[in-house]
C-alpha cells in the first residue's frame, strides 16, 4: 500500500518536527492502489455493502455544527452522510494500512514497549460540507486510560484543501499538556487566552498524505467544501502497558499491532 521506500525514508526530520511542534508531515506515502482500496472500503461500510459486528457509526449534523451531531443512534441505514466510523481495526484493509512498515518504524521510534491500538477512525465530511470540529485534545479522563497516549497517524483519503476541511493546529500546544482534566473540546476562554486563532496553522493535504499528530496538540477542522467529500483515517498508537480504567462498562481490550 505504500508508495515510498521504507528503509530509505528518513524519519529524523519528521520526528524532530513532531517533538517540537506536535505534528509532522510525512508527505504522500499511500499509493494509488492502496488509496483506491481504502476509499472503496470506506464507502462500502457507510453503504452497508460490508459490515462487521460492533462497528461504530455517528451520523453527521444537518446544520453543519459539531454540537448538533446526534449521539447514540449508530447505524441508520445506507448513507454517505455519516460523520464518523470507529473500530476500523475490524476491517482487513484498514488494519493493513495501520500496520504498514513505515508506521511501524514511527511507532517503534516513539513508543518503548509493545504497541497496541487505542482507536481507528474514519472522519468524513460529505458533499454538503459535513460539520466543523472545534479545538480539542485527544486525551484526558474522557479516554479512561492509566496513561495518556501520544501518537496519532492521520491519512487523507481525499484532498483536504485549505478551505475544505483540512487539519488546523496550534504548533507547540502539546507541550502545555491537557487544558482540562476531562480532555476533549477546549473551553472558549482557554482558546481566547492562548490567542489560538492568531497562532493557527492550516495543513492542507492531498489524498494519500499522512501527518503525525500528538494527542495533546490543539487541533480542529472546518467544514468541507460543498460538492467535495473529505474522508480521512486516523489511528492512535500506544504502549501495551496502558490499561483501560472505565467503570460503567467492562474495561476495553486493545488490539496488538507491533511486538518487540
CSV table of C-alpha atoms in Angstrom, one decimal:
chain,number,residue,atom,x,y,z
A,1,UNK,CA,0.0,0.0,0.0
A,2,UNK,CA,3.0,2.3,0.5
A,3,UNK,CA,4.5,4.4,-2.3
A,4,UNK,CA,7.8,5.1,-0.6
A,5,UNK,CA,10.9,3.0,0.2
A,6,UNK,CA,10.5,2.3,3.9
A,7,UNK,CA,14.2,1.5,4.5
A,8,UNK,CA,15.4,4.7,2.8
A,9,UNK,CA,12.7,7.0,4.3
A,10,UNK,CA,14.5,9.4,6.6
A,11,UNK,CA,12.3,9.8,9.7
A,12,UNK,CA,14.6,12.1,11.6
A,13,UNK,CA,13.3,15.4,10.3
A,14,UNK,CA,9.7,14.4,10.9
A,15,UNK,CA,10.3,13.1,14.4
A,16,UNK,CA,12.2,16.2,15.3
A,17,UNK,CA,9.4,18.4,14.0
A,18,UNK,CA,6.8,16.3,15.8
A,19,UNK,CA,8.7,16.7,19.1
A,20,UNK,CA,8.9,20.4,18.8
A,21,UNK,CA,5.6,21.3,17.2
A,22,UNK,CA,3.3,18.4,18.0
A,23,UNK,CA,2.8,17.4,14.3
A,24,UNK,CA,4.8,16.5,11.3
A,25,UNK,CA,4.1,15.9,7.6
A,26,UNK,CA,5.2,12.7,6.0
A,27,UNK,CA,4.1,13.7,2.5
A,28,UNK,CA,2.3,11.3,0.2
A,29,UNK,CA,3.0,7.8,1.5
A,30,UNK,CA,-0.2,5.9,0.5
A,31,UNK,CA,0.0,4.7,-3.1
A,32,UNK,CA,-2.7,4.8,-5.7
A,33,UNK,CA,-3.8,1.2,-5.3
A,34,UNK,CA,-4.0,1.4,-1.6
A,35,UNK,CA,-5.8,4.7,-1.7
A,36,UNK,CA,-8.4,3.4,-4.1
A,37,UNK,CA,-8.9,0.3,-1.8
A,38,UNK,CA,-9.4,2.4,1.3
A,39,UNK,CA,-11.8,4.8,-0.5
A,40,UNK,CA,-13.8,1.9,-1.7
A,41,UNK,CA,-14.0,0.2,1.6
A,42,UNK,CA,-14.9,3.5,3.4
A,43,UNK,CA,-18.0,3.8,1.1
A,44,UNK,CA,-18.7,0.0,1.4
A,45,UNK,CA,-19.0,0.4,5.2
A,46,UNK,CA,-21.2,3.5,5.0
A,47,UNK,CA,-23.5,1.9,2.4
A,48,UNK,CA,-23.7,-1.4,4.2
A,49,UNK,CA,-22.1,-3.4,1.4
A,50,UNK,CA,-19.5,-4.6,4.0
A,51,UNK,CA,-20.5,-5.0,7.7
A,52,UNK,CA,-18.8,-6.0,11.0
A,53,UNK,CA,-20.5,-6.6,14.3
A,54,UNK,CA,-19.7,-3.8,16.8
A,55,UNK,CA,-18.7,-1.2,14.2
A,56,UNK,CA,-19.5,2.4,15.5
A,57,UNK,CA,-21.4,4.9,13.3
A,58,UNK,CA,-22.2,8.5,14.0
A,59,UNK,CA,-24.5,10.4,11.6
A,60,UNK,CA,-23.5,14.0,10.8
A,61,UNK,CA,-25.3,17.1,11.8
A,62,UNK,CA,-27.6,18.5,9.2
A,63,UNK,CA,-26.8,22.0,10.5
A,64,UNK,CA,-23.0,21.7,10.0
A,65,UNK,CA,-22.5,22.3,13.7
A,66,UNK,CA,-20.4,19.8,15.7
A,67,UNK,CA,-22.6,20.4,18.7
A,68,UNK,CA,-25.7,19.2,16.8
A,69,UNK,CA,-24.3,15.9,15.7
A,70,UNK,CA,-26.6,13.2,17.1
A,71,UNK,CA,-25.2,10.8,19.7
A,72,UNK,CA,-26.1,7.1,20.3
A,73,UNK,CA,-28.0,6.5,17.1
A,74,UNK,CA,-25.5,4.2,15.5
A,75,UNK,CA,-26.2,2.7,12.1
A,76,UNK,CA,-29.1,4.5,10.4
A,77,UNK,CA,-29.1,2.6,7.1
A,78,UNK,CA,-27.0,3.1,3.9
A,79,UNK,CA,-25.8,6.7,3.7
A,80,UNK,CA,-22.8,8.8,2.7
A,81,UNK,CA,-23.6,11.3,5.4
A,82,UNK,CA,-22.0,9.6,8.4
A,83,UNK,CA,-19.6,11.8,10.3
A,84,UNK,CA,-17.6,9.1,11.9
A,85,UNK,CA,-16.9,5.4,11.8
A,86,UNK,CA,-14.9,3.8,14.5
A,87,UNK,CA,-13.4,0.3,15.3
A,88,UNK,CA,-12.0,0.1,11.7
A,89,UNK,CA,-9.4,-2.4,13.0
A,90,UNK,CA,-12.2,-4.9,12.3
A,91,UNK,CA,-11.6,-4.4,8.6
A,92,UNK,CA,-8.6,-6.1,7.0
A,93,UNK,CA,-7.8,-3.2,4.6
A,94,UNK,CA,-7.7,-0.5,7.2
A,95,UNK,CA,-5.8,-2.9,9.6
A,96,UNK,CA,-3.2,-3.5,6.9
A,97,UNK,CA,-2.7,0.2,6.4
A,98,UNK,CA,-2.2,1.0,10.1
A,99,UNK,CA,0.2,-2.0,10.3
A,100,UNK,CA,2.3,-0.9,7.4
A,101,UNK,CA,6.1,-1.0,7.9
A,102,UNK,CA,6.6,2.8,7.8
A,103,UNK,CA,4.1,3.4,10.6
A,104,UNK,CA,5.7,0.5,12.5
A,105,UNK,CA,9.1,2.3,12.3
A,106,UNK,CA,7.4,5.5,13.6
A,107,UNK,CA,5.6,3.8,16.4
A,108,UNK,CA,8.8,1.9,17.5
A,109,UNK,CA,10.7,5.2,17.5
A,110,UNK,CA,8.3,6.8,19.8
A,111,UNK,CA,6.8,4.0,22.0
A,112,UNK,CA,9.2,1.9,24.1
A,113,UNK,CA,7.2,-1.3,24.6
A,114,UNK,CA,4.8,-3.4,22.6
A,115,UNK,CA,2.4,-1.3,20.5
A,116,UNK,CA,-1.4,-1.6,20.6
A,117,UNK,CA,-4.2,0.4,19.0
A,118,UNK,CA,-6.3,2.7,21.0
A,119,UNK,CA,-8.7,3.6,18.2
A,120,UNK,CA,-9.1,3.6,14.4
A,121,UNK,CA,-11.5,6.1,13.0
A,122,UNK,CA,-12.7,7.4,9.6
A,123,UNK,CA,-13.7,11.1,9.8
A,124,UNK,CA,-16.0,12.1,6.9
A,125,UNK,CA,-17.3,15.4,5.6
A,126,UNK,CA,-19.9,14.7,2.9
A,127,UNK,CA,-20.8,16.6,-0.2
A,128,UNK,CA,-23.0,19.0,1.7
A,129,UNK,CA,-19.9,20.1,3.7
A,130,UNK,CA,-20.3,18.0,6.8
A,131,UNK,CA,-19.7,19.6,10.1
A,132,UNK,CA,-16.9,21.5,11.8
A,133,UNK,CA,-14.7,20.0,14.6
A,134,UNK,CA,-13.8,22.6,17.3
A,135,UNK,CA,-10.4,23.0,19.0
A,136,UNK,CA,-9.8,19.8,21.1
A,137,UNK,CA,-7.2,17.5,22.5
A,138,UNK,CA,-7.4,13.7,22.3
A,139,UNK,CA,-6.9,12.6,25.8
A,140,UNK,CA,-8.0,13.1,29.4
A,141,UNK,CA,-10.4,11.4,31.8
A,142,UNK,CA,-12.8,11.1,28.9
A,143,UNK,CA,-10.5,8.5,27.4
A,144,UNK,CA,-10.4,6.4,30.6
A,145,UNK,CA,-6.7,5.3,30.5
A,146,UNK,CA,-3.9,4.8,33.0
A,147,UNK,CA,-1.6,7.0,30.9
A,148,UNK,CA,-2.0,9.4,28.0
A,149,UNK,CA,-1.2,8.1,24.5
A,150,UNK,CA,0.7,10.5,22.3
A,151,UNK,CA,0.9,9.3,18.8
A,152,UNK,CA,-1.8,9.5,16.1
A,153,UNK,CA,-1.2,9.0,12.3
A,154,UNK,CA,-3.7,10.8,10.2
A,155,UNK,CA,-4.1,9.9,6.5
A,156,UNK,CA,-6.1,11.9,3.9
A,157,UNK,CA,-8.2,9.7,1.7
A,158,UNK,CA,-9.5,12.7,-0.3
A,159,UNK,CA,-7.9,16.0,-0.9
A,160,UNK,CA,-8.3,18.3,2.1
A,161,UNK,CA,-7.8,21.8,0.8
A,162,UNK,CA,-7.1,24.8,3.0
A,163,UNK,CA,-10.7,25.9,2.7
A,164,UNK,CA,-12.2,22.4,2.6
A,165,UNK,CA,-11.8,20.7,6.0
A,166,UNK,CA,-8.0,20.4,6.3
A,167,UNK,CA,-6.4,19.9,9.7
A,168,UNK,CA,-5.7,23.1,11.6
A,169,UNK,CA,-3.3,23.1,14.5
A,170,UNK,CA,-1.7,25.4,17.1
A,171,UNK,CA,2.0,24.5,16.9
A,172,UNK,CA,3.7,23.6,20.2
A,173,UNK,CA,0.5,23.5,22.1
A,174,UNK,CA,1.1,19.8,23.1
A,175,UNK,CA,3.9,20.9,25.4
A,176,UNK,CA,1.3,22.5,27.7
A,177,UNK,CA,-0.4,19.2,28.5
A,178,UNK,CA,-4.1,18.9,28.9
A,179,UNK,CA,-6.2,22.1,29.3
A,180,UNK,CA,-8.8,20.3,31.3
A,181,UNK,CA,-8.7,17.1,33.3
A,182,UNK,CA,-11.6,15.8,31.2
A,183,UNK,CA,-9.9,16.4,27.9
A,184,UNK,CA,-11.8,16.8,24.6
A,185,UNK,CA,-13.1,20.1,23.4
A,186,UNK,CA,-11.1,23.1,24.7
A,187,UNK,CA,-13.2,25.8,26.5
A,188,UNK,CA,-13.7,29.1,24.7
A,189,UNK,CA,-11.9,31.1,27.4
A,190,UNK,CA,-8.8,29.0,27.1
A,191,UNK,CA,-8.8,29.3,23.3
A,192,UNK,CA,-9.1,33.1,23.7
A,193,UNK,CA,-6.4,33.3,26.4
A,194,UNK,CA,-4.0,31.3,24.2
A,195,UNK,CA,-4.7,33.5,21.2
A,196,UNK,CA,-5.2,30.3,19.2
A,197,UNK,CA,-6.7,32.0,16.2
A,198,UNK,CA,-3.6,34.1,15.5
A,199,UNK,CA,-1.4,31.1,16.0
A,200,UNK,CA,-3.3,28.7,13.8
A,201,UNK,CA,-1.5,26.8,11.1
A,202,UNK,CA,-3.6,25.1,8.4
A,203,UNK,CA,-2.3,21.8,7.0
A,204,UNK,CA,-3.9,21.2,3.5
A,205,UNK,CA,-3.2,17.7,2.3
A,206,UNK,CA,-3.6,15.7,-0.9
A,207,UNK,CA,-5.2,12.3,-0.9
A,208,UNK,CA,-2.6,9.8,0.3
A,209,UNK,CA,-0.6,12.2,2.5
A,210,UNK,CA,-0.1,11.3,6.2
A,211,UNK,CA,0.5,13.5,9.2
A,212,UNK,CA,1.8,12.7,12.7
A,213,UNK,CA,-0.3,14.3,15.4
A,214,UNK,CA,0.4,14.4,19.1
A,215,UNK,CA,-2.7,13.7,21.2
A,216,UNK,CA,-2.3,16.8,23.2
A,217,UNK,CA,-1.8,19.1,20.2
A,218,UNK,CA,-4.7,21.6,19.8
A,219,UNK,CA,-6.3,20.7,16.5
A,220,UNK,CA,-9.6,21.2,14.7
A,221,UNK,CA,-11.1,21.2,11.2
A,222,UNK,CA,-13.7,23.3,9.5
A,223,UNK,CA,-16.5,22.3,7.2
A,224,UNK,CA,-15.7,20.7,3.8
A,225,UNK,CA,-16.1,22.4,0.5
A,226,UNK,CA,-19.6,21.8,-0.9
A,227,UNK,CA,-19.6,19.1,-3.5
A,228,UNK,CA,-16.2,17.9,-2.3
A,229,UNK,CA,-16.1,14.9,0.1
A,230,UNK,CA,-13.3,14.7,2.6
A,231,UNK,CA,-12.5,11.3,4.1
A,232,UNK,CA,-9.6,10.9,6.5
A,233,UNK,CA,-8.4,8.0,8.5
A,234,UNK,CA,-6.8,8.3,11.9
A,235,UNK,CA,-5.2,5.6,14.1
A,236,UNK,CA,-3.9,6.2,17.7
A,237,UNK,CA,-1.0,4.0,18.8
A,238,UNK,CA,0.1,3.5,22.4
A,239,UNK,CA,2.2,1.4,24.7
A,240,UNK,CA,0.7,-2.0,25.5
A,241,UNK,CA,1.1,-1.4,29.3
A,242,UNK,CA,-1.6,1.3,29.2
A,243,UNK,CA,-4.9,0.0,30.6
A,244,UNK,CA,-8.5,1.0,30.4
A,245,UNK,CA,-9.9,2.1,33.8
A,246,UNK,CA,-13.5,2.8,32.9
A,247,UNK,CA,-16.1,1.6,35.5
A,248,UNK,CA,-19.5,1.7,33.7
A,249,UNK,CA,-18.6,-1.0,31.2
A,250,UNK,CA,-16.1,-3.8,31.0
A,251,UNK,CA,-12.6,-2.4,30.5
A,252,UNK,CA,-11.6,-2.2,26.9
A,253,UNK,CA,-9.1,-4.7,25.4
A,254,UNK,CA,-6.8,-3.1,22.8
A,255,UNK,CA,-5.7,-4.7,19.5
A,256,UNK,CA,-2.0,-5.6,19.4
A,257,UNK,CA,-0.1,-4.2,16.4
A,258,UNK,CA,3.7,-4.4,16.9
A,259,UNK,CA,5.6,-6.5,19.4
A,260,UNK,CA,9.2,-6.1,20.4
